[in-house]
PDB file of C-alpha atoms in Angstrom:
ATOM      1  CA  MET A  18      20.561   8.864  -1.215  1.00  0.00           C
ATOM      2  CA  LEU A  19      16.823   8.229  -1.397  1.00  0.00           C
ATOM      3  CA  TYR A  20      16.334   8.995  -5.085  1.00  0.00           C
ATOM      4  CA  SER A  21      18.291  10.500  -7.929  1.00  0.00           C
ATOM      5  CA  GLY A  22      16.026  13.426  -8.758  1.00  0.00           C
ATOM      6  CA  PRO A  23      12.835  15.186  -7.824  1.00  0.00           C
ATOM      7  CA  VAL A  24       9.564  13.293  -8.152  1.00  0.00           C
ATOM      8  CA  HIS A  25       8.107  14.310 -11.482  1.00  0.00           C
ATOM      9  CA  PRO A  26       4.878  12.793 -12.844  1.00  0.00           C
ATOM     10  CA  ARG A  27       6.408  12.176 -16.295  1.00  0.00           C
ATOM     11  CA  ARG A  28       9.348  10.226 -14.966  1.00  0.00           C
ATOM     12  CA  GLY A  29       9.204   6.489 -14.451  1.00  0.00           C
ATOM     13  CA  VAL A  30      10.159   4.473 -11.424  1.00  0.00           C
ATOM     14  CA  ASP A  31      13.310   3.319 -13.223  1.00  0.00           C
ATOM     15  CA  ASP A  32      14.540   6.939 -13.075  1.00  0.00           C
ATOM     16  CA  PHE A  33      14.811   6.698  -9.286  1.00  0.00           C
ATOM     17  CA  LEU A  34      17.192   4.816  -7.038  1.00  0.00           C
ATOM     18  CA  PHE A  35      15.487   3.066  -4.135  1.00  0.00           C
ATOM     19  CA  PRO A  36      17.217   1.724  -1.045  1.00  0.00           C
ATOM     20  CA  THR A  37      16.685  -1.884  -0.012  1.00  0.00           C
ATOM     21  CA  GLN A  38      16.701  -0.749   3.603  1.00  0.00           C
ATOM     22  CA  SER A  39      14.748   2.177   4.965  1.00  0.00           C
ATOM     23  CA  ASP A  40      16.319   5.587   4.590  1.00  0.00           C
ATOM     24  CA  ASP A  41      15.967   6.461   8.259  1.00  0.00           C
ATOM     25  CA  GLY A  42      16.815   3.108   9.851  1.00  0.00           C
ATOM     26  CA  GLN A  43      13.471   3.208  11.668  1.00  0.00           C
ATOM     27  CA  ARG A  44      11.156   1.779   9.029  1.00  0.00           C
ATOM     28  CA  PRO A  45      11.191  -1.848   7.856  1.00  0.00           C
ATOM     29  CA  ALA A  46      12.460  -2.194   4.290  1.00  0.00           C
ATOM     30  CA  HIS A  47       9.039  -3.274   2.930  1.00  0.00           C
ATOM     31  CA  ILE A  48       7.510   0.080   3.943  1.00  0.00           C
ATOM     32  CA  GLY A  49       8.204   2.916   1.546  1.00  0.00           C
ATOM     33  CA  SER A  50       8.923   6.582   2.081  1.00  0.00           C
ATOM     34  CA  VAL A  51       6.561   9.276   0.812  1.00  0.00           C
ATOM     35  CA  ALA A  52       8.823   9.765  -2.230  1.00  0.00           C
ATOM     36  CA  GLN A  53       8.888   6.030  -3.008  1.00  0.00           C
ATOM     37  CA  TYR A  54       5.127   5.675  -2.763  1.00  0.00           C
ATOM     38  CA  ALA A  55       4.500   8.858  -4.787  1.00  0.00           C
ATOM     39  CA  ALA A  56       6.851   7.689  -7.544  1.00  0.00           C
ATOM     40  CA  ALA A  57       5.165   4.277  -7.623  1.00  0.00           C
ATOM     41  CA  LEU A  58       1.664   5.781  -7.688  1.00  0.00           C
ATOM     42  CA  ALA A  59       2.693   7.950 -10.647  1.00  0.00           C
ATOM     43  CA  VAL A  60       3.487   4.919 -12.808  1.00  0.00           C
ATOM     44  CA  VAL A  61       1.618   1.892 -11.449  1.00  0.00           C
ATOM     45  CA  ASP A  62      -1.376   0.624 -13.430  1.00  0.00           C
ATOM     46  CA  LEU A  63      -4.285   0.392 -10.970  1.00  0.00           C
ATOM     47  CA  SER A  64      -7.879  -0.434 -11.869  1.00  0.00           C
ATOM     48  CA  SER A  65     -10.675   1.853 -10.719  1.00  0.00           C
ATOM     49  CA  CYS A  66     -11.604  -0.719  -8.038  1.00  0.00           C
ATOM     50  CA  GLU A  67      -8.028  -0.782  -6.776  1.00  0.00           C
ATOM     51  CA  ARG A  68      -7.947   3.023  -6.612  1.00  0.00           C
ATOM     52  CA  ASP A  69     -11.297   2.926  -4.779  1.00  0.00           C
ATOM     53  CA  MET A  70      -9.800   0.608  -2.174  1.00  0.00           C
ATOM     54  CA  LEU A  71      -6.878   2.988  -1.595  1.00  0.00           C
ATOM     55  CA  ARG A  72      -9.270   5.942  -1.303  1.00  0.00           C
ATOM     56  CA  ALA A  73     -11.492   4.025   1.137  1.00  0.00           C
ATOM     57  CA  HIS A  74      -8.466   3.285   3.307  1.00  0.00           C
ATOM     58  CA  LEU A  75      -7.294   6.895   3.124  1.00  0.00           C
ATOM     59  CA  TYR A  76     -10.745   8.237   4.077  1.00  0.00           C
ATOM     60  CA  ALA A  77     -11.419   5.650   6.802  1.00  0.00           C
ATOM     61  CA  PRO A  78     -11.444   7.080  10.344  1.00  0.00           C
ATOM     62  CA  ASP A  79      -7.835   7.205  11.569  1.00  0.00           C
ATOM     63  CA  HIS A  80      -6.906   5.412   8.289  1.00  0.00           C
ATOM     64  CA  ILE A  81      -8.122   2.114   9.801  1.00  0.00           C
ATOM     65  CA  ILE A  82     -10.080  -0.340   7.658  1.00  0.00           C
ATOM     66  CA  THR A  83     -10.978  -4.038   7.711  1.00  0.00           C
ATOM     67  CA  GLY A  84     -10.870  -6.603   4.942  1.00  0.00           C
ATOM     68  CA  MET A  85     -14.671  -6.611   4.875  1.00  0.00           C
ATOM     69  CA  GLU A  86     -14.695  -2.845   4.322  1.00  0.00           C
ATOM     70  CA  LEU A  87     -12.022  -3.153   1.630  1.00  0.00           C
ATOM     71  CA  ALA A  88     -14.159  -5.729  -0.171  1.00  0.00           C
ATOM     72  CA  GLY A  89     -17.134  -3.375  -0.034  1.00  0.00           C
ATOM     73  CA  ALA A  90     -15.046  -0.558  -1.496  1.00  0.00           C
ATOM     74  CA  ALA A  91     -14.272  -2.815  -4.466  1.00  0.00           C
ATOM     75  CA  GLY A  92     -17.893  -3.913  -4.885  1.00  0.00           C
ATOM     76  CA  HIS A  93     -17.426  -7.372  -3.357  1.00  0.00           C
ATOM     77  CA  PHE A  94     -18.361  -9.132  -0.127  1.00  0.00           C
ATOM     78  CA  GLY A  95     -16.206 -10.918   2.419  1.00  0.00           C
ATOM     79  CA  PRO A  96     -12.872 -10.209   4.048  1.00  0.00           C
ATOM     80  CA  ARG A  97     -10.983 -12.877   2.101  1.00  0.00           C
ATOM     81  CA  ILE A  98     -11.790 -11.318  -1.289  1.00  0.00           C
ATOM     82  CA  GLY A  99     -11.020  -7.877   0.151  1.00  0.00           C
ATOM     83  CA  HIS A 100      -7.634  -9.091   1.308  1.00  0.00           C
ATOM     84  CA  LYS A 101      -6.837 -10.839  -1.967  1.00  0.00           C
ATOM     85  CA  LYS A 102      -7.707  -7.760  -4.031  1.00  0.00           C
ATOM     86  CA  TYR A 103      -5.873  -5.374  -1.682  1.00  0.00           C
ATOM     87  CA  GLY A 104      -2.894  -7.736  -1.656  1.00  0.00           C
ATOM     88  CA  ARG A 105      -2.753  -7.314  -5.431  1.00  0.00           C
ATOM     89  CA  VAL A 106      -2.628  -3.534  -4.912  1.00  0.00           C
ATOM     90  CA  GLY A 107       0.172  -3.949  -2.373  1.00  0.00           C
ATOM     91  CA  ARG A 108       2.142  -6.180  -4.716  1.00  0.00           C
ATOM     92  CA  LYS A 109       1.803  -3.722  -7.630  1.00  0.00           C
ATOM     93  CA  ILE A 110       2.887  -0.763  -5.516  1.00  0.00           C
ATOM     94  CA  ALA A 111       5.767  -2.681  -3.929  1.00  0.00           C
ATOM     95  CA  GLN A 112       7.068  -3.765  -7.334  1.00  0.00           C
ATOM     96  CA  ALA A 113       6.747  -0.252  -8.783  1.00  0.00           C
ATOM     97  CA  ALA A 114       8.549   1.228  -5.763  1.00  0.00           C
ATOM     98  CA  GLY A 115      11.242  -1.443  -5.670  1.00  0.00           C
ATOM     99  CA  LEU A 116      10.256  -2.524  -2.156  1.00  0.00           C
ATOM    100  CA  PRO A 117      11.069  -6.050  -0.995  1.00  0.00           C
ATOM    101  CA  HIS A 118       8.334  -8.533  -0.134  1.00  0.00           C
ATOM    102  CA  CYS A 119       7.401  -8.472   3.548  1.00  0.00           C
ATOM    103  CA  GLN A 120       8.648 -11.593   5.291  1.00  0.00           C
ATOM    104  CA  ALA A 121       5.655 -12.526   7.434  1.00  0.00           C
ATOM    105  CA  ASP A 122       4.220 -15.873   8.468  1.00  0.00           C
ATOM    106  CA  VAL A 123       0.961 -15.256   6.591  1.00  0.00           C
ATOM    107  CA  SER A 124      -0.341 -15.877   3.076  1.00  0.00           C
ATOM    108  CA  ASP A 125       1.339 -14.064   0.196  1.00  0.00           C
ATOM    109  CA  TYR A 126      -1.625 -11.765  -0.368  1.00  0.00           C
ATOM    110  CA  LEU A 127      -1.724 -10.733   3.302  1.00  0.00           C
ATOM    111  CA  ALA A 128       2.050 -10.210   3.340  1.00  0.00           C
ATOM    112  CA  ALA A 129       1.685  -7.926   0.316  1.00  0.00           C
ATOM    113  CA  ILE A 130      -0.748  -5.719   2.242  1.00  0.00           C
ATOM    114  CA  PHE A 131       1.956  -5.036   4.838  1.00  0.00           C
ATOM    115  CA  THR A 132       3.569  -2.814   2.194  1.00  0.00           C
ATOM    116  CA  LEU A 133       0.468  -0.603   2.464  1.00  0.00           C
ATOM    117  CA  ALA A 134      -0.554  -0.943   6.101  1.00  0.00           C
ATOM    118  CA  GLU A 135       0.180  -2.421   9.494  1.00  0.00           C
ATOM    119  CA  GLY A 136      -2.225  -5.274  10.196  1.00  0.00           C
ATOM    120  CA  THR A 137      -3.559  -7.192  13.147  1.00  0.00           C
ATOM    121  CA  GLN A 138      -5.805 -10.206  12.866  1.00  0.00           C
ATOM    122  CA  MET A 139      -9.199  -9.902  14.486  1.00  0.00           C
ATOM    123  CA  GLU A 140     -10.973 -12.792  16.214  1.00  0.00           C
ATOM    124  CA  SER A 141     -12.513 -13.759  12.887  1.00  0.00           C
ATOM    125  CA  GLU A 142     -10.671 -14.324   9.607  1.00  0.00           C
ATOM    126  CA  ASP A 143     -10.715 -10.571   9.094  1.00  0.00           C
ATOM    127  CA  TRP A 144      -7.841  -8.177   9.705  1.00  0.00           C
ATOM    128  CA  ARG A 145      -7.666  -4.569  10.859  1.00  0.00           C
ATOM    129  CA  TRP A 146      -5.342  -2.430   8.695  1.00  0.00           C
ATOM    130  CA  VAL A 147      -3.762   0.911   9.632  1.00  0.00           C
ATOM    131  CA  LEU A 148      -2.493   2.765   6.561  1.00  0.00           C
ATOM    132  CA  HIS A 149       1.200   3.644   6.708  1.00  0.00           C
ATOM    133  CA  PRO A 150       1.526   7.426   7.246  1.00  0.00           C
ATOM    134  CA  SER A 151       4.007   7.727   4.387  1.00  0.00           C
ATOM    135  CA  LEU A 152       1.516   6.113   1.988  1.00  0.00           C
ATOM    136  CA  ALA A 153      -1.316   8.315   3.274  1.00  0.00           C
ATOM    137  CA  HIS A 154       0.814  11.382   2.592  1.00  0.00           C
ATOM    138  CA  ALA A 155       1.750  10.123  -0.892  1.00  0.00           C
ATOM    139  CA  LEU A 156      -1.891   9.362  -1.716  1.00  0.00           C
ATOM    140  CA  ARG A 157      -2.880  12.934  -0.799  1.00  0.00           C
ATOM    141  CA  GLN A 158       0.104  14.272  -2.748  1.00  0.00           C
ATOM    142  CA  CYS A 159      -0.964  12.259  -5.828  1.00  0.00           C
ATOM    143  CA  GLY A 160      -4.561  13.466  -5.773  1.00  0.00           C
ATOM    144  CA  TYR A 161      -6.324  10.546  -4.110  1.00  0.00           C
ATOM    145  CA  ALA A 162      -7.834  12.896  -1.520  1.00  0.00           C
TER     146      ALA A 162
END
């Protein structure tokens, strides 16, 4: 069972049961379903800058964004600060959704972003991030679009 009841904006994440493995066997455990992301977005405390970063990623062509672009969306400069701030968003959403930490051979803040997007390192210190389709759907469902 994916969750114990319908997603309702007044319910908290604790009202839902989340699997530690993906519900379809196809998705890694650190990537949430639409329902998991929507439930997390309904209760997680995000700053306006953090919401701006999610919107920027959602509105980016093909949902692809770089760390430099993420930093700009938050009013900062440089891919490292973009990654650190977006990693904080990933960590908050993962915790609210009950998703496990991604086990990747990268820094903690980069690993946290893998909850939000699939990433590939560019030739510089920057990364290219493709928003997970389930998160994109949940963001639209929760009014980010």
